[in-house]
Amino acid sequence: MKYIDEFRQSSLILNCASAIASITKNHWQIMEICGGQTHTILKYGLDRLLPASISLLHGPGCPVCITPSFTIDQAIAIAQQEGVIFCTFGDMLRVPGSKGDLALAKANGADIRTLYSPLDALTLAQSFPKSEIVFLAVGFETTAPATALVVKKADQLGLDNFSLLCAHVLVPPAMASLLNSPQSKIQGFLAAGHVCTITGYQAYQAIAQQYQVPIVVTGFEPADILQGIYHCIEQLEEGRFEVENCYSRSVKPYGNLQALKLIEEVFTVVDRHWRGIGQIGNSGWELSWQYRRFDALERFNDLPITENIDSENICGEILQGLRKPDQCPHFGIGCKPEHPLGAPMVSSEGACAAYYHYLERIG
Ligand code: SF4
């Protein structure tokens, strides 16, 4: 396939790995922030092609993994109410809340529907005017523009039976939070190319300088990942801490201005709780006051607000890159994709699911 196969050629991948080995003199620990990148690394065995002195740490860049359990509890509480049609993406169904998941609530009779596009929620709102249509909006800067567009359309259509349970998050504050942790081992970052396609990469300059870490904007194909690692190692070996763009076929310095304008109009930045990590300042979006009437938290009362963090300790260490999935005692025994104990095993982008799916290579 043109534009994909070129980035998966074995000769190119081996040349990239060899180039990395040729410049690596010291031990380095680099975090790929995005779960999609983690999957590419595991799927293609890229970590096995690197010198033993390079360790790849897997980051929290999976929206399903970091959506807090109280948001799932809120989703269930709303979905169980009379007259509600609750809408979500399919991979949110099995994310554990404190007392179950949306799949269980659906099995018990709640009207929960999986959508491929948030725009489908508006179609439902028009088709069922006597029902309350609630959409669980999750994801990073990549999915926020689509959610913002839906809210604007709902406003234009004058819909009063549509609302959002909004759990959108931003990546740069989470990177700073990870670096602030005394346990952090991160010496460089591969930033997520699709996020930077929306936001650009100017926001990363301050992080690179303040924490003295190189940040390399990286794509998702095997050659992309190895190119990102090469440039990260090159900077580390030379003592440089800069933001570099290795995904220029998609990412521009200032991002997608139209999408950013839409986000700015519809959302306002707030503190947000990340599952397994905790509260991170300025790391989330909620609806701005002009659109607050579409906020499900304003429309439904007495929703759960307490995070159940006790059961998330091990998963939290995975999400912060402090441990690897196969170091979890539950991995592949009590915790499998068929019966996950934590969100990193549920999501198709979760690090634990990636390790499990490519288990035979790890074992
Ligand atoms: S294997 Fe399961 S319990 Fe262990 S960290 Fe991963 S998701 Fe959490």
Coordinates of C-alpha atoms and ligand atoms in Angstrom, one line a residue:
M1 CA 0.0 0.0 0.0
K2 CA 1.5 3.3 -1.1
Y3 CA 2.5 5.6 1.8
I4 CA 2.4 2.8 4.3
D5 CA 4.5 -0.1 2.9
E6 CA 7.5 2.2 2.4
F7 CA 7.6 2.7 6.2
R8 CA 7.5 -1.0 6.9
Q9 CA 10.3 -2.3 4.6
S10 CA 12.5 -4.7 6.6
S11 CA 15.7 -3.4 4.9
L12 CA 14.8 0.2 5.9
I13 CA 14.0 -0.9 9.5
L14 CA 17.2 -2.8 9.9
N15 CA 19.2 0.1 8.5
C16 CA 17.5 2.5 11.0
A17 CA 18.2 0.1 13.9
S18 CA 21.9 -0.2 12.8
A19 CA 22.1 3.7 12.6
I20 CA 20.8 3.9 16.2
A21 CA 23.3 1.4 17.4
S22 CA 26.1 3.3 15.8
I23 CA 25.4 6.5 17.7
T24 CA 24.5 5.0 21.1
K25 CA 27.2 5.3 23.7
N26 CA 25.3 5.5 26.9
H27 CA 22.2 4.1 28.6
W28 CA 19.0 6.0 27.8
Q29 CA 15.3 5.7 28.7
I30 CA 12.9 7.1 26.3
M31 CA 9.1 7.2 26.6
E32 CA 6.7 6.9 23.7
I33 CA 3.8 8.8 24.9
C34 CA 1.2 7.2 22.6
G35 CA -0.4 3.8 23.0
G36 CA -0.5 3.5 19.2
Q37 CA 3.2 3.8 19.1
T38 CA 3.5 1.2 21.9
H39 CA 1.6 -1.2 19.7
T40 CA 3.8 -0.6 16.7
I41 CA 6.9 -1.2 18.9
L42 CA 5.6 -4.5 20.2
K43 CA 4.0 -5.7 17.0
Y44 CA 7.2 -5.2 14.9
G45 CA 9.6 -6.1 17.7
L46 CA 11.3 -2.8 17.4
D47 CA 12.5 -2.8 21.0
R48 CA 14.4 -6.1 20.3
L49 CA 16.3 -4.4 17.4
L50 CA 17.7 -1.7 19.7
P51 CA 20.9 -1.8 21.7
A52 CA 20.3 -3.2 25.2
S53 CA 21.3 0.2 26.6
I54 CA 18.1 1.8 25.3
S55 CA 15.0 1.2 27.2
L56 CA 11.6 2.2 25.9
L57 CA 9.1 3.3 28.5
H58 CA 5.4 3.1 27.6
G59 CA 3.4 6.2 28.3
P60 CA -0.2 7.0 29.3
G61 CA -1.3 8.0 25.8
C62 CA -4.4 5.8 25.6
P63 CA -7.7 7.6 26.2
V64 CA -9.5 4.5 27.3
C65 CA -6.7 3.7 29.9
I66 CA -6.7 7.1 31.6
T67 CA -10.4 7.8 31.8
P68 CA -11.0 7.7 35.6
S69 CA -13.3 5.1 37.2
F70 CA -15.6 7.8 38.5
T71 CA -16.3 8.9 34.9
I72 CA -17.4 5.3 34.1
D73 CA -19.5 5.3 37.3
Q74 CA -21.1 8.6 36.2
A75 CA -21.7 7.1 32.7
I76 CA -23.4 4.1 34.2
A77 CA -25.5 6.2 36.6
I78 CA -26.7 8.4 33.7
A79 CA -27.3 5.4 31.4
Q80 CA -29.5 3.7 33.9
Q81 CA -31.9 6.6 34.1
E82 CA -35.3 6.3 32.5
G83 CA -35.5 7.8 29.0
V84 CA -31.7 8.0 28.4
I85 CA -29.9 6.7 25.3
F86 CA -26.3 6.6 26.3
C87 CA -23.7 6.7 23.5
T88 CA -20.1 5.7 23.5
F89 CA -17.3 4.3 21.4
G90 CA -17.1 0.5 21.6
D91 CA -13.8 0.2 23.5
M92 CA -15.2 2.2 26.5
L93 CA -17.8 -0.6 27.2
R94 CA -15.5 -2.8 29.2
V95 CA -13.5 -0.1 31.0
P96 CA -13.9 -0.9 34.7
G97 CA -15.7 1.5 37.0
S98 CA -15.8 1.0 40.7
K99 CA -18.8 -1.4 40.5
G100 CA -18.8 -2.7 37.0
D101 CA -18.6 -1.5 33.5
L102 CA -20.9 -0.1 30.8
A103 CA -21.2 -3.6 29.2
L104 CA -22.7 -4.9 32.4
A105 CA -25.1 -2.0 32.6
K106 CA -26.1 -2.6 29.0
A107 CA -26.7 -6.3 29.8
N108 CA -28.9 -5.2 32.8
G109 CA -31.1 -3.2 30.5
A110 CA -29.6 0.3 30.1
D111 CA -30.0 1.7 26.6
I112 CA -26.3 2.0 25.7
R113 CA -25.3 2.3 22.0
T114 CA -21.9 2.2 20.4
L115 CA -21.1 4.8 17.8
Y116 CA -18.4 5.1 15.2
S117 CA -18.7 8.9 15.0
P118 CA -20.0 11.4 17.6
L119 CA -22.1 12.9 14.8
D120 CA -24.3 9.8 15.0
A121 CA -25.4 11.0 18.5
L122 CA -27.0 14.0 16.9
T123 CA -28.9 11.8 14.4
L124 CA -30.2 9.8 17.5
A125 CA -31.2 13.1 19.2
Q126 CA -33.2 14.1 16.1
S127 CA -34.7 10.6 15.7
F128 CA -35.7 10.3 19.4
P129 CA -36.8 13.7 20.5
K130 CA -38.4 12.4 23.7
S131 CA -35.2 10.7 24.8
E132 CA -32.1 12.2 26.4
I133 CA -29.1 11.4 24.2
V134 CA -25.8 11.5 26.2
F135 CA -22.4 11.0 24.5
L136 CA -19.3 10.0 26.5
A137 CA -16.6 12.2 24.9
V138 CA -13.1 10.9 25.6
G139 CA -9.7 11.3 24.0
F140 CA -6.8 13.6 23.5
E141 CA -6.3 16.6 21.2
T142 CA -7.0 14.3 18.3
T143 CA -10.7 13.7 19.0
A144 CA -11.5 17.0 20.7
P145 CA -12.2 18.8 17.4
A146 CA -14.8 16.3 16.3
T147 CA -16.5 16.6 19.7
A148 CA -16.4 20.4 19.4
L149 CA -18.0 20.2 16.0
V150 CA -20.8 18.1 17.3
V151 CA -21.5 20.5 20.1
K152 CA -21.6 23.4 17.7
K153 CA -24.0 21.5 15.4
A154 CA -26.2 20.6 18.3
D155 CA -26.4 24.3 19.1
Q156 CA -27.2 25.3 15.5
L157 CA -29.9 22.6 15.4
G158 CA -31.4 23.9 18.6
L159 CA -31.3 20.4 20.2
D160 CA -32.3 20.3 23.8
N161 CA -32.1 16.5 24.3
F162 CA -28.4 16.1 23.7
S163 CA -25.5 16.4 26.1
L164 CA -21.9 15.4 26.7
L165 CA -20.2 13.6 29.5
C166 CA -16.9 15.3 28.7
A167 CA -13.6 13.6 29.7
H168 CA -11.2 15.0 27.1
V169 CA -7.6 15.4 28.1
L170 CA -4.4 17.2 26.9
V171 CA -1.0 15.6 26.5
P172 CA 1.6 18.3 27.4
P173 CA 0.5 18.8 31.0
A174 CA 0.6 15.0 31.5
M175 CA 4.2 14.9 30.1
A176 CA 5.2 17.6 32.6
S177 CA 3.5 15.8 35.4
L178 CA 5.4 12.6 34.6
L179 CA 8.7 14.4 34.6
N180 CA 7.8 16.1 37.9
S181 CA 7.5 12.7 39.6
P182 CA 10.5 11.9 41.8
Q183 CA 10.3 8.3 40.4
S184 CA 10.5 9.4 36.8
K185 CA 13.2 7.7 34.7
I186 CA 12.3 9.5 31.5
Q187 CA 15.2 11.1 29.6
G188 CA 13.5 11.8 26.3
F189 CA 10.1 11.7 24.7
L190 CA 8.6 10.5 21.4
A191 CA 5.6 12.9 21.1
A192 CA 2.5 11.6 19.3
G193 CA 2.3 12.7 15.7
H194 CA -1.5 12.7 15.4
V195 CA -1.8 14.9 18.5
C196 CA 0.8 17.4 17.1
T197 CA -1.1 17.3 13.8
I198 CA -3.8 19.2 15.6
T199 CA -1.8 21.2 18.1
G200 CA 1.5 21.7 16.4
Y201 CA 4.6 21.4 18.7
Q202 CA 5.2 24.8 20.1
A203 CA 3.7 23.8 23.4
Y204 CA 6.5 21.3 23.9
Q205 CA 9.3 23.8 23.7
A206 CA 8.9 24.9 27.3
I207 CA 8.8 21.3 28.5
A208 CA 12.0 20.4 26.7
Q209 CA 13.8 23.4 28.1
Q210 CA 12.5 23.2 31.7
Y211 CA 13.1 19.5 32.1
Q212 CA 16.1 19.2 29.8
V213 CA 14.6 16.4 27.7
P214 CA 14.6 16.1 24.0
I215 CA 11.0 15.7 22.5
V216 CA 10.8 14.3 19.0
V217 CA 7.4 14.4 17.2
T218 CA 7.1 10.9 15.8
G219 CA 4.7 9.0 13.6
F220 CA 3.3 5.5 13.9
E221 CA 4.9 3.2 11.3
P222 CA 8.0 1.2 12.2
A223 CA 10.4 3.4 10.3
D224 CA 8.8 6.5 11.9
I225 CA 9.3 5.1 15.4
L226 CA 13.0 4.2 14.7
Q227 CA 13.6 7.6 13.1
G228 CA 12.2 9.3 16.2
I229 CA 14.3 7.2 18.5
Y230 CA 17.4 8.0 16.4
H231 CA 16.9 11.7 16.7
C232 CA 16.1 11.4 20.4
I233 CA 19.3 9.4 21.1
E234 CA 21.3 11.8 18.9
Q235 CA 20.2 14.7 21.1
L236 CA 20.8 12.9 24.3
E237 CA 24.3 11.8 23.3
E238 CA 25.1 15.4 22.2
G239 CA 23.6 16.9 25.4
R240 CA 20.9 18.8 23.4
F241 CA 17.3 19.2 24.6
E242 CA 15.2 20.4 21.7
V243 CA 11.8 19.7 20.0
E244 CA 12.3 18.1 16.6
N245 CA 9.6 17.2 14.1
C246 CA 10.1 13.8 12.5
Y247 CA 6.6 13.6 11.2
S248 CA 6.6 16.5 8.9
R249 CA 4.4 14.8 6.3
S250 CA 1.5 15.5 8.7
V251 CA 2.7 17.9 11.4
K252 CA 3.2 21.7 11.0
P253 CA 4.7 23.9 13.8
Y254 CA 1.4 25.6 14.7
G255 CA -0.9 22.6 13.9
N256 CA -4.4 22.7 12.4
L257 CA -5.5 26.3 13.0
Q258 CA -9.1 25.6 12.1
A259 CA -9.4 22.7 14.5
L260 CA -7.7 24.8 17.3
K261 CA -10.1 27.7 16.8
L262 CA -13.0 25.3 17.1
I263 CA -11.6 23.8 20.3
E264 CA -11.0 27.2 21.8
E265 CA -14.5 28.3 21.1
V266 CA -16.2 25.2 22.5
F267 CA -14.0 24.1 25.4
T268 CA -12.2 25.6 28.4
V269 CA -9.1 24.1 30.0
V270 CA -9.6 22.6 33.5
D271 CA -7.7 20.3 35.9
R272 CA -8.5 16.7 35.2
H273 CA -8.1 13.4 37.0
W274 CA -6.2 10.7 35.1
R275 CA -6.8 7.1 36.0
G276 CA -3.8 5.6 37.7
I277 CA -1.9 8.9 37.8
G278 CA -4.1 11.4 39.7
Q279 CA -5.1 15.0 39.3
I280 CA -3.1 16.9 36.7
G281 CA -3.5 20.7 36.5
N282 CA -4.8 22.2 33.2
S283 CA -4.9 18.7 31.6
G284 CA -8.5 18.5 30.5
W285 CA -11.3 20.2 28.6
E286 CA -14.8 21.0 29.7
L287 CA -17.5 22.9 27.8
S288 CA -17.1 26.6 27.9
W289 CA -19.9 28.7 29.4
Q290 CA -21.5 29.4 26.0
Y291 CA -22.1 25.6 25.6
R292 CA -22.5 24.6 29.2
R293 CA -26.1 23.7 28.6
F294 CA -24.8 20.6 26.7
D295 CA -22.9 19.4 29.8
A296 CA -24.4 16.2 31.2
L297 CA -22.9 17.0 34.6
E298 CA -25.2 20.0 34.7
R299 CA -28.2 18.1 33.4
F300 CA -28.0 15.0 35.7
N301 CA -27.9 15.2 39.5
D302 CA -26.2 13.2 42.3
L303 CA -23.5 11.6 40.1
P304 CA -20.5 9.8 41.7
I305 CA -17.4 12.0 42.1
T306 CA -15.0 9.8 44.0
E307 CA -12.2 8.0 42.3
N308 CA -11.5 4.5 43.4
I309 CA -7.7 4.4 43.1
D310 CA -6.8 1.5 45.4
S311 CA -7.3 -1.1 42.7
E312 CA -5.4 0.9 40.2
N313 CA -1.9 1.0 41.8
I314 CA -0.3 -1.5 39.5
C315 CA -2.0 -0.2 36.4
G316 CA -1.0 3.3 37.4
E317 CA 2.7 2.3 37.5
I318 CA 2.2 0.9 34.0
L319 CA 0.6 4.1 32.8
Q320 CA 3.5 6.1 34.2
G321 CA 6.2 4.0 32.6
L322 CA 7.4 2.8 36.0
R323 CA 6.9 -0.8 35.3
K324 CA 6.3 -2.9 32.2
P325 CA 3.1 -5.0 31.7
D326 CA 4.8 -8.4 32.1
Q327 CA 6.1 -7.3 35.5
C328 CA 2.5 -7.2 36.8
P329 CA 1.7 -10.4 38.8
H330 CA -1.8 -10.5 37.2
F331 CA -0.5 -10.2 33.6
G332 CA -1.8 -13.1 31.4
I333 CA -3.0 -15.0 34.5
G334 CA -5.9 -13.1 36.3
C335 CA -5.8 -10.3 33.7
K336 CA -6.4 -11.0 30.0
P337 CA -8.3 -9.1 27.3
E338 CA -11.3 -11.5 27.8
H339 CA -11.5 -10.5 31.6
P340 CA -9.4 -7.4 32.2
L341 CA -8.6 -6.2 35.7
G342 CA -7.4 -2.8 34.5
A343 CA -7.9 -0.4 31.7
P344 CA -4.5 -1.0 30.0
M345 CA -5.7 -4.5 29.2
V346 CA -9.1 -3.3 27.9
S347 CA -8.1 -0.9 25.3
S348 CA -6.7 -1.8 21.9
E349 CA -4.1 0.9 22.6
G350 CA -3.3 -0.2 26.1
A351 CA 0.3 -1.3 26.9
C352 CA -0.9 -4.5 28.7
A353 CA -3.1 -5.5 25.7
A354 CA -0.1 -4.9 23.4
Y355 CA 2.1 -7.1 25.4
Y356 CA -0.6 -9.8 25.6
H357 CA -1.3 -9.8 21.9
Y358 CA 2.4 -10.2 21.1
L359 CA 2.9 -12.5 24.0
E360 CA 4.6 -15.3 22.1
R361 CA 7.4 -12.9 21.1
I362 CA 7.9 -11.7 24.7
G363 CA 7.7 -15.1 26.3
Ligands
SF4_1 S1 -1.9 -6.8 33.6 FE1 -4.0 -6.1 34.2 S2 -3.8 -5.6 36.4 FE2 -1.8 -5.7 35.6 S3 -1.2 -3.6 35.1 FE3 -2.1 -4.5 33.2 S4 -4.3 -4.1 33.2 FE4 -3.5 -3.7 35.3

